[in-house]
Coordinates of C-alpha atoms in Angstrom, one line a residue:
Chain X
M1 CA -11.5 19.3 -19.5
R2 CA -11.6 21.3 -16.1
D3 CA -14.6 20.9 -14.1
P4 CA -16.5 23.8 -13.2
A5 CA -19.1 21.6 -11.4
S6 CA -16.5 19.7 -9.2
S7 CA -17.5 21.2 -5.8
F8 CA -21.2 19.7 -6.3
F9 CA -19.4 16.0 -6.5
Q10 CA -17.7 14.1 -3.6
C11 CA -16.8 10.6 -5.5
T12 CA -14.2 9.4 -7.1
D13 CA -13.1 10.1 -10.5
K14 CA -14.6 6.4 -11.5
E15 CA -18.0 7.0 -9.6
R16 CA -18.2 10.4 -11.7
A17 CA -17.5 8.8 -15.0
I18 CA -20.1 6.0 -14.5
F19 CA -22.6 9.2 -13.6
E20 CA -22.0 10.9 -16.8
A21 CA -22.1 7.2 -18.8
G22 CA -25.6 6.8 -17.4
I23 CA -26.7 10.7 -18.1
K24 CA -25.7 10.3 -21.7
L25 CA -27.4 7.0 -22.3
G26 CA -31.0 7.9 -20.9
T27 CA -30.2 11.4 -23.1
I28 CA -29.7 9.5 -26.2
Y29 CA -32.7 6.9 -25.8
H30 CA -35.0 9.4 -24.9
Q31 CA -34.2 12.1 -26.9
Y32 CA -34.2 10.2 -30.2
V33 CA -37.1 7.6 -29.4
G34 CA -39.9 8.7 -31.8
V35 CA -37.8 9.9 -34.7
P36 CA -39.4 8.8 -38.2
L37 CA -36.9 6.4 -40.1
N38 CA -36.3 4.1 -43.2
L39 CA -33.4 3.1 -44.4
S40 CA -32.8 5.8 -46.2
N41 CA -32.4 7.9 -43.2
L42 CA -30.6 5.6 -40.9
E43 CA -27.0 6.7 -41.6
S44 CA -27.7 10.6 -41.3
L45 CA -29.8 9.5 -37.6
E46 CA -26.4 7.7 -36.8
I47 CA -24.2 10.6 -37.3
A48 CA -26.4 13.4 -35.6
I49 CA -26.9 11.0 -32.4
R50 CA -23.4 10.3 -32.5
Q51 CA -22.3 14.2 -33.0
S52 CA -24.7 15.3 -30.4
A53 CA -23.0 12.7 -27.9
L54 CA -19.4 14.6 -28.5
V55 CA -20.5 18.0 -27.5
Q56 CA -21.4 16.7 -24.1
P57 CA -19.0 16.9 -21.6
F58 CA -16.5 14.4 -20.8
V59 CA -17.5 12.3 -23.6
E60 CA -14.3 11.0 -25.6
D61 CA -15.7 8.7 -28.1
A62 CA -19.2 7.5 -29.3
E63 CA -20.8 5.1 -31.4
V64 CA -24.0 4.8 -32.5
T65 CA -25.6 1.8 -35.0
I66 CA -29.3 1.3 -35.5
D67 CA -30.4 -2.4 -36.6
R68 CA -31.0 -2.5 -40.4
D69 CA -32.8 -5.9 -40.1
M70 CA -35.5 -4.5 -37.5
V71 CA -36.0 -1.5 -39.8
S72 CA -36.2 -3.3 -43.1
K73 CA -38.5 -5.8 -41.3
R74 CA -40.6 -3.5 -39.9
Q75 CA -41.3 -0.8 -42.5
G76 CA -45.1 -0.7 -42.6
T77 CA -47.8 0.8 -44.4
Y78 CA -46.3 4.3 -45.3
K79 CA -42.5 2.7 -45.6
Y80 CA -41.4 4.0 -42.9
L81 CA -41.6 3.6 -38.9
T82 CA -40.5 5.5 -35.9
L83 CA -37.0 4.6 -34.1
S84 CA -37.5 2.3 -30.8
G85 CA -35.2 1.5 -28.3
D86 CA -34.7 -1.7 -29.3
M87 CA -33.1 -0.7 -32.7
L88 CA -30.2 1.0 -30.8
R89 CA -27.0 0.2 -30.5
V90 CA -24.7 2.6 -28.6
S91 CA -21.1 2.5 -27.0
I92 CA -20.1 6.1 -25.4
K93 CA -16.5 6.5 -23.9
I94 CA -16.7 8.9 -21.1
R95 CA -13.0 10.3 -19.7
Y96 CA -13.0 12.1 -16.2
N97 CA -9.5 13.0 -15.2
S98 CA -8.0 10.0 -15.7
V99 CA -10.2 7.6 -15.5
T100 CA -12.2 6.0 -18.7
V101 CA -15.7 4.4 -18.7
T102 CA -17.4 3.0 -21.6
G103 CA -21.3 3.1 -21.3
R104 CA -23.2 0.7 -23.5
L105 CA -26.9 0.4 -24.5
R106 CA -28.0 -2.5 -26.6
Y107 CA -31.1 -4.6 -26.8
V108 CA -30.6 -8.2 -24.8
K109 CA -32.9 -10.5 -26.4
E110 CA -33.0 -13.1 -23.1
M111 CA -34.4 -9.9 -21.6
D112 CA -36.4 -8.6 -24.1
Y113 CA -34.9 -5.4 -22.9
P114 CA -32.9 -2.4 -24.3
L115 CA -30.2 -2.4 -21.1
M116 CA -28.2 0.4 -20.4
Y117 CA -24.7 -0.8 -18.7
F118 CA -21.1 -0.2 -18.8
E119 CA -17.5 -1.2 -18.5
Chain A
M1 CA -48.1 8.3 -53.5
R2 CA -51.4 5.9 -53.1
D3 CA -53.0 6.8 -49.8
P4 CA -54.2 3.7 -47.8
A5 CA -56.0 6.1 -45.3
S6 CA -57.8 8.0 -47.8
S7 CA -61.3 6.6 -46.7
F8 CA -60.6 8.3 -42.9
F9 CA -60.7 11.7 -44.9
Q10 CA -63.9 13.9 -46.1
C11 CA -62.1 16.6 -47.4
T12 CA -60.6 18.8 -50.2
D13 CA -56.9 17.5 -51.0
K14 CA -55.7 21.0 -50.0
E15 CA -57.0 20.5 -46.5
R16 CA -55.4 17.5 -46.4
A17 CA -52.0 18.6 -47.6
I18 CA -52.4 21.4 -44.8
F19 CA -53.2 18.8 -42.2
E20 CA -50.1 17.0 -43.0
A21 CA -47.7 19.9 -43.2
G22 CA -49.2 20.5 -39.2
I23 CA -48.2 16.8 -38.0
K24 CA -44.8 17.4 -39.7
L25 CA -43.8 20.7 -37.9
G26 CA -45.5 19.5 -34.3
T27 CA -43.0 16.4 -35.0
I28 CA -40.3 18.1 -35.7
Y29 CA -40.3 20.7 -33.0
H30 CA -40.9 18.2 -30.3
Q31 CA -39.2 15.2 -31.5
Y32 CA -35.5 17.5 -31.5
V33 CA -36.0 20.1 -29.3
G34 CA -33.5 19.2 -26.2
V35 CA -30.7 17.7 -29.0
P36 CA -27.2 18.8 -27.2
L37 CA -25.8 21.0 -29.6
N38 CA -23.0 23.6 -30.5
L39 CA -21.4 24.8 -33.7
S40 CA -19.7 21.3 -34.2
N41 CA -23.0 19.1 -34.8
L42 CA -25.1 22.0 -36.2
E43 CA -24.6 20.6 -39.7
S44 CA -25.1 16.9 -38.7
L45 CA -28.4 18.0 -36.8
E46 CA -29.6 19.6 -39.7
I47 CA -29.2 17.0 -42.3
A48 CA -30.7 14.6 -39.8
I49 CA -33.9 16.6 -39.1
R50 CA -34.3 17.1 -43.1
Q51 CA -33.7 13.7 -43.8
S52 CA -36.2 12.3 -41.4
A53 CA -39.0 14.6 -42.6
L54 CA -38.4 13.1 -45.9
V55 CA -39.3 9.8 -45.0
Q56 CA -42.9 10.7 -43.8
P57 CA -45.9 10.4 -46.0
F58 CA -46.6 13.1 -48.5
V59 CA -43.2 15.1 -48.2
E60 CA -41.9 16.3 -51.3
D61 CA -38.9 18.6 -50.1
A62 CA -37.8 20.1 -46.4
E63 CA -35.2 22.6 -45.3
V64 CA -34.0 22.9 -41.9
T65 CA -31.2 25.2 -40.4
I66 CA -30.5 26.2 -36.9
D67 CA -29.6 29.7 -36.2
R68 CA -25.8 30.0 -35.8
D69 CA -25.7 33.2 -34.3
M70 CA -28.2 31.9 -31.2
V71 CA -26.1 29.0 -30.8
S72 CA -22.5 30.5 -30.7
K73 CA -24.3 33.3 -28.1
R74 CA -25.6 31.0 -26.0
Q75 CA -23.1 28.3 -25.5
G76 CA -22.4 28.2 -21.7
T77 CA -20.1 26.6 -19.3
Y78 CA -19.7 23.1 -21.0
K79 CA -19.7 25.0 -24.6
Y80 CA -22.8 23.5 -25.6
L81 CA -26.8 24.1 -24.9
T82 CA -29.8 22.3 -26.3
L83 CA -31.8 22.5 -29.3
S84 CA -34.7 25.1 -28.4
G85 CA -37.4 26.0 -30.8
D86 CA -36.6 29.6 -31.4
M87 CA -33.3 28.6 -33.1
L88 CA -35.2 26.1 -35.7
R89 CA -36.1 27.7 -39.2
V90 CA -37.8 25.1 -41.3
S91 CA -39.6 24.6 -44.4
I92 CA -41.7 21.7 -45.5
K93 CA -43.2 21.1 -49.2
I94 CA -46.2 18.4 -48.9
R95 CA -48.0 17.3 -51.8
Y96 CA -50.8 15.6 -51.8
N97 CA -52.4 14.3 -55.2
S98 CA -52.1 17.7 -57.3
V99 CA -51.7 20.0 -54.3
T100 CA -48.5 21.3 -52.9
V101 CA -48.6 23.8 -49.4
T102 CA -45.6 24.8 -47.7
G103 CA -45.4 24.7 -43.7
R104 CA -43.1 26.8 -42.0
L105 CA -41.9 27.3 -38.5
R106 CA -39.7 30.1 -37.7
Y107 CA -38.9 32.3 -34.8
V108 CA -41.0 35.8 -35.1
K109 CA -39.4 38.6 -32.9
E110 CA -42.2 40.6 -32.6
M111 CA -44.2 37.6 -31.2
D112 CA -41.2 36.2 -29.4
Y113 CA -42.6 33.0 -30.8
P114 CA -41.6 30.1 -32.8
L115 CA -44.5 30.3 -35.3
M116 CA -46.1 27.4 -37.4
Y117 CA -47.5 28.5 -40.5
F118 CA -48.4 27.7 -44.3
E119 CA -48.6 29.2 -47.8
Chain N
M1 CA -58.8 34.0 -28.8
R2 CA -57.6 36.9 -30.8
D3 CA -54.8 35.6 -32.8
P4 CA -51.9 37.7 -33.0
A5 CA -50.5 35.5 -36.0
S6 CA -53.1 35.9 -38.2
S7 CA -51.6 37.9 -41.0
F8 CA -49.0 35.1 -41.4
F9 CA -52.4 33.0 -42.9
Q10 CA -54.1 33.3 -46.0
C11 CA -56.9 30.5 -45.8
T12 CA -60.0 30.0 -44.6
D13 CA -60.9 29.3 -40.9
K14 CA -61.5 25.5 -41.6
E15 CA -57.8 25.0 -42.9
R16 CA -56.4 27.2 -39.9
A17 CA -58.0 24.7 -37.6
I18 CA -57.0 21.8 -39.5
F19 CA -53.5 22.9 -39.6
E20 CA -53.6 23.5 -35.8
A21 CA -55.3 20.2 -35.0
G22 CA -52.1 18.4 -37.3
I23 CA -49.7 20.4 -35.0
K24 CA -51.1 19.1 -31.9
L25 CA -51.4 15.6 -33.0
G26 CA -48.0 15.6 -33.9
T27 CA -46.6 17.2 -30.6
I28 CA -48.4 14.9 -28.9
Y29 CA -47.0 11.8 -30.7
H30 CA -43.4 12.7 -30.6
Q31 CA -43.4 14.3 -27.1
Y32 CA -44.2 11.6 -25.5
V33 CA -43.2 8.5 -27.2
G34 CA -40.4 7.0 -25.2
V35 CA -42.2 7.7 -21.6
P36 CA -41.6 4.7 -19.2
L37 CA -44.9 3.5 -18.1
N38 CA -46.6 0.3 -16.4
L39 CA -50.5 0.1 -15.5
S40 CA -49.7 2.5 -12.1
N41 CA -48.8 5.8 -14.0
L42 CA -50.9 5.2 -17.0
E43 CA -53.4 7.5 -15.7
S44 CA -51.1 10.7 -14.6
L45 CA -49.4 10.2 -17.8
E46 CA -53.0 10.7 -19.5
I47 CA -54.0 13.4 -17.2
A48 CA -50.5 15.3 -18.0
I49 CA -50.5 14.9 -21.7
R50 CA -54.7 16.1 -21.8
Q51 CA -53.6 18.8 -19.9
S52 CA -50.9 20.0 -21.6
A53 CA -52.5 20.0 -25.0
L54 CA -55.4 22.3 -23.3
V55 CA -52.8 25.4 -23.0
Q56 CA -51.9 25.4 -26.8
P57 CA -53.6 27.8 -28.6
F58 CA -57.1 27.4 -30.4
V59 CA -57.7 23.7 -28.1
E60 CA -61.1 23.7 -26.9
D61 CA -60.7 20.0 -25.5
A62 CA -59.0 17.1 -25.6
E63 CA -59.2 13.2 -24.7
V64 CA -56.4 10.9 -23.9
T65 CA -56.1 7.3 -23.4
I66 CA -53.6 4.9 -23.2
D67 CA -54.2 1.2 -24.1
R68 CA -54.2 -0.9 -21.2
D69 CA -54.3 -4.2 -22.8
M70 CA -51.1 -3.4 -24.9
V71 CA -49.6 -2.1 -21.6
S72 CA -50.4 -5.0 -19.7
K73 CA -49.4 -7.5 -22.3
R74 CA -45.8 -5.7 -23.2
Q75 CA -45.0 -5.2 -19.4
G76 CA -41.5 -7.0 -19.2
T77 CA -38.3 -7.6 -17.5
Y78 CA -38.5 -4.6 -15.3
K79 CA -42.2 -4.3 -15.3
Y80 CA -42.3 -1.4 -17.3
L81 CA -41.9 -0.3 -21.1
T82 CA -42.1 3.1 -22.8
L83 CA -44.6 4.7 -24.8
S84 CA -45.3 3.7 -28.3
G85 CA -47.6 5.4 -30.7
D86 CA -50.0 2.5 -31.0
M87 CA -50.6 2.6 -27.5
L88 CA -52.4 6.2 -27.6
R89 CA -55.9 7.4 -28.5
V90 CA -56.4 10.8 -28.7
S91 CA -59.0 13.3 -30.1
I92 CA -58.6 16.8 -29.6
K93 CA -61.1 19.7 -30.9
I94 CA -59.4 22.9 -32.0
R95 CA -61.6 26.0 -32.2
Y96 CA -60.7 28.7 -34.7
N97 CA -63.2 31.4 -34.6
S98 CA -66.5 29.8 -35.7
V99 CA -64.9 26.5 -37.0
T100 CA -64.3 23.4 -35.0
V101 CA -62.5 20.6 -36.2
T102 CA -61.4 17.5 -34.0
G103 CA -58.1 15.6 -34.7
R104 CA -57.9 12.0 -33.8
L105 CA -54.9 9.6 -33.4
R106 CA -55.3 5.7 -33.1
Y107 CA -54.0 2.8 -34.0
V108 CA -55.4 1.1 -37.2
K109 CA -55.0 -2.6 -37.4
E110 CA -55.3 -3.3 -40.7
M111 CA -52.8 -0.3 -41.2
D112 CA -50.7 -1.4 -38.8
Y113 CA -50.2 2.4 -38.2
P114 CA -50.7 4.9 -35.7
L115 CA -52.9 7.0 -37.7
M116 CA -53.4 10.7 -37.7
Y117 CA -57.3 12.2 -39.4
F118 CA -59.5 14.6 -38.7
E119 CA -63.3 15.0 -38.6
Chain T
M1 CA -36.3 -5.8 -6.2
R2 CA -34.0 -9.2 -7.9
D3 CA -31.9 -7.7 -10.9
P4 CA -31.7 -10.0 -14.3
A5 CA -29.3 -7.7 -15.6
S6 CA -26.6 -8.2 -12.7
S7 CA -24.3 -10.2 -14.8
F8 CA -23.8 -7.5 -17.2
F9 CA -22.3 -5.3 -14.1
Q10 CA -18.9 -5.6 -12.7
C11 CA -18.8 -3.0 -10.0
T12 CA -19.9 -2.0 -6.8
D13 CA -23.5 -1.8 -5.7
K14 CA -22.5 2.3 -5.3
E15 CA -21.5 2.4 -8.5
R16 CA -24.4 0.6 -10.1
A17 CA -26.4 3.0 -8.1
I18 CA -24.7 6.0 -9.5
F19 CA -25.2 4.7 -13.0
E20 CA -28.9 4.6 -12.7
A21 CA -29.1 8.3 -11.2
G22 CA -27.6 9.0 -14.3
I23 CA -29.8 7.3 -16.6
K24 CA -32.7 8.7 -14.5
L25 CA -31.9 12.1 -14.6
G26 CA -30.8 12.1 -18.4
T27 CA -34.3 10.1 -19.0
I28 CA -36.7 13.1 -17.5
Y29 CA -34.5 16.1 -19.1
H30 CA -34.7 14.8 -22.7
Q31 CA -38.2 13.1 -22.6
Y32 CA -40.0 16.1 -21.1
V33 CA -38.0 19.3 -22.3
G34 CA -40.4 20.4 -25.2
V35 CA -43.6 20.2 -23.3
P36 CA -46.2 23.0 -23.5
L37 CA -47.1 24.3 -20.5
N38 CA -48.6 27.4 -18.2
L39 CA -49.3 27.4 -14.7
S40 CA -52.6 25.6 -15.3
N41 CA -50.9 22.2 -16.5
L42 CA -47.6 22.3 -13.9
E43 CA -48.8 20.4 -11.1
S44 CA -49.9 17.7 -13.7
L45 CA -46.9 17.4 -15.4
E46 CA -45.2 17.6 -12.2
I47 CA -46.6 14.4 -11.2
A48 CA -46.6 12.5 -14.3
I49 CA -42.9 13.3 -14.5
R50 CA -42.6 11.8 -10.9
Q51 CA -44.8 8.6 -11.7
S52 CA -43.0 7.8 -14.7
A53 CA -39.6 7.8 -12.7
L54 CA -40.9 5.6 -10.0
V55 CA -42.0 2.8 -12.6
Q56 CA -38.0 2.7 -13.7
P57 CA -35.6 0.0 -11.9
F58 CA -34.4 0.8 -8.5
V59 CA -36.0 4.0 -7.9
E60 CA -37.4 4.5 -4.2
D61 CA -38.6 7.8 -4.7
A62 CA -38.5 11.1 -6.8
E63 CA -39.3 14.6 -6.4
V64 CA -40.1 16.9 -9.3
T65 CA -41.1 21.0 -9.1
I66 CA -41.2 23.1 -12.0
D67 CA -40.1 26.6 -11.6
R68 CA -43.3 28.8 -11.0
D69 CA -41.6 32.0 -11.4
M70 CA -39.9 31.3 -14.6
V71 CA -42.9 29.8 -16.1
S72 CA -45.3 33.0 -14.7
K73 CA -42.3 35.3 -16.3
R74 CA -42.0 33.8 -19.5
Q75 CA -45.5 32.9 -20.9
G76 CA -45.8 34.8 -23.9
T77 CA -47.8 35.3 -27.1
Y78 CA -50.0 32.8 -26.6
K79 CA -49.9 32.6 -22.5
Y80 CA -48.1 29.5 -22.2
L81 CA -44.3 28.4 -23.5
T82 CA -42.5 24.7 -23.7
L83 CA -40.5 23.2 -20.9
S84 CA -36.8 23.9 -20.8
G85 CA -34.3 22.3 -18.5
D86 CA -33.6 25.2 -16.5
M87 CA -36.9 25.0 -14.9
L88 CA -36.8 21.6 -13.6
R89 CA -36.0 20.7 -10.1
V90 CA -35.5 17.1 -10.1
S91 CA -34.3 14.7 -6.9
I92 CA -34.7 11.1 -7.4
K93 CA -33.5 8.3 -4.8
I94 CA -32.2 5.1 -6.2
R95 CA -31.7 1.7 -3.8
Y96 CA -29.5 -1.0 -5.4
N97 CA -29.1 -3.8 -2.6
S98 CA -28.2 -1.9 0.5
V99 CA -26.8 1.2 -1.2
T100 CA -29.1 4.4 -1.5
V101 CA -28.0 7.5 -4.1
T102 CA -29.8 10.4 -4.5
G103 CA -29.3 12.2 -8.2
R104 CA -30.1 15.6 -8.4
L105 CA -31.0 18.5 -11.6
R106 CA -31.1 21.8 -10.6
Y107 CA -30.5 25.0 -12.2
V108 CA -27.4 26.8 -11.1
K109 CA -27.2 30.2 -11.5
E110 CA -23.6 30.9 -11.7
M111 CA -23.0 28.1 -14.0
D112 CA -26.3 29.2 -16.0
Y113 CA -26.4 25.4 -16.7
P114 CA -29.1 22.4 -15.4
L115 CA -26.5 20.5 -13.7
M116 CA -27.3 16.9 -13.1
Y117 CA -25.2 15.6 -10.0
F118 CA -25.6 13.3 -6.9
E119 CA -25.4 12.8 -3.3

């Protein structure tokens, strides 16, 4: 993909890919947290999150899963709950020119925190 | 569906159904506006919105479409855009006891406004 | 406020006010859940939620508080968390013509659920 | 700030700061797009966005402005609209150890696109 914004960046391809990975992870978390869900719509939500990630610039692949155990344990009064960040597990592969970076979001138990990092 | 919250409401079944219709329309608009999209992920997003509406209390049916013309006309620099309220067309059927109300969201051209109403 | 959409509604003023109350509560929940917060930005967030409610049609008044106890107990690894629905307590007064309805959102402990209702 | 997640990252301090800048910009865009607004609540929203950015890890400073011209031109039927990405202008300063990176979001007219970049 040719990048019409390249003149705005003075950085390496790797740094650019890392930046884009950060954007995409922040996007997923803050766009979808709050969606009503139970076990019946988990899969359609995972697919929609994945597909919406794939339309963003420089995204080569994405995997999105929502923790079934958490959802089934927390379903409450009305047999549903709303998506929270700790249920999300995301892996998103960014390619910028020849560099590939994989951004990740997952709940880290020891930190009790949905951590975003990259590889 | 038995309603564990019935003691909080002093109103007719119709009024309750109307209230729930309002909640669900406000939910859809403000949860999903901002999702990255182009023609390739429209359908998965429509399905996810519909399915997430169906898990909410008293929702009997839901139809969600995103305006393909608007999306294809506005796809910009990076061949995607983000969902705005005027692209959404929603119909959501609420049943509370024996009363059914259909909430609607659609862009009304003369008002230049994504209007929520009910029938 | 004259209502340019009145022709879309065949209902009583009370039913209309109830519908609008539902919309506004769904809006607040699904717009702001996910906002990063700790005790330092609680008040600015409460003010912004309230002010954004006041610009919507037929809203006469709004009160928004975020539960300080929950926030201070849950602040984790990085000394912040993200807003969840159970922290929110909202009261929103809707006037349609001569009818006033107050919509409410608050966490109901016995239901373990952030309930929206009206008075 | 000591970083409890440092073991998850094998990268330079600059790369980490760039990643965090991306996260924060994605967060702001997708959290707040959709907020109801007109000229009366612009400032409280700017303040809330800024303050919520400041509670996130490694954020040293943030500036947020919403385009007053766009808002006043587009206020429609009910004298309000909802926040879209092109109205936002954000500058966010990230410090990781001794490295500082400034992430930016602004509408770039030639691209017709709300671009996120960094310096």
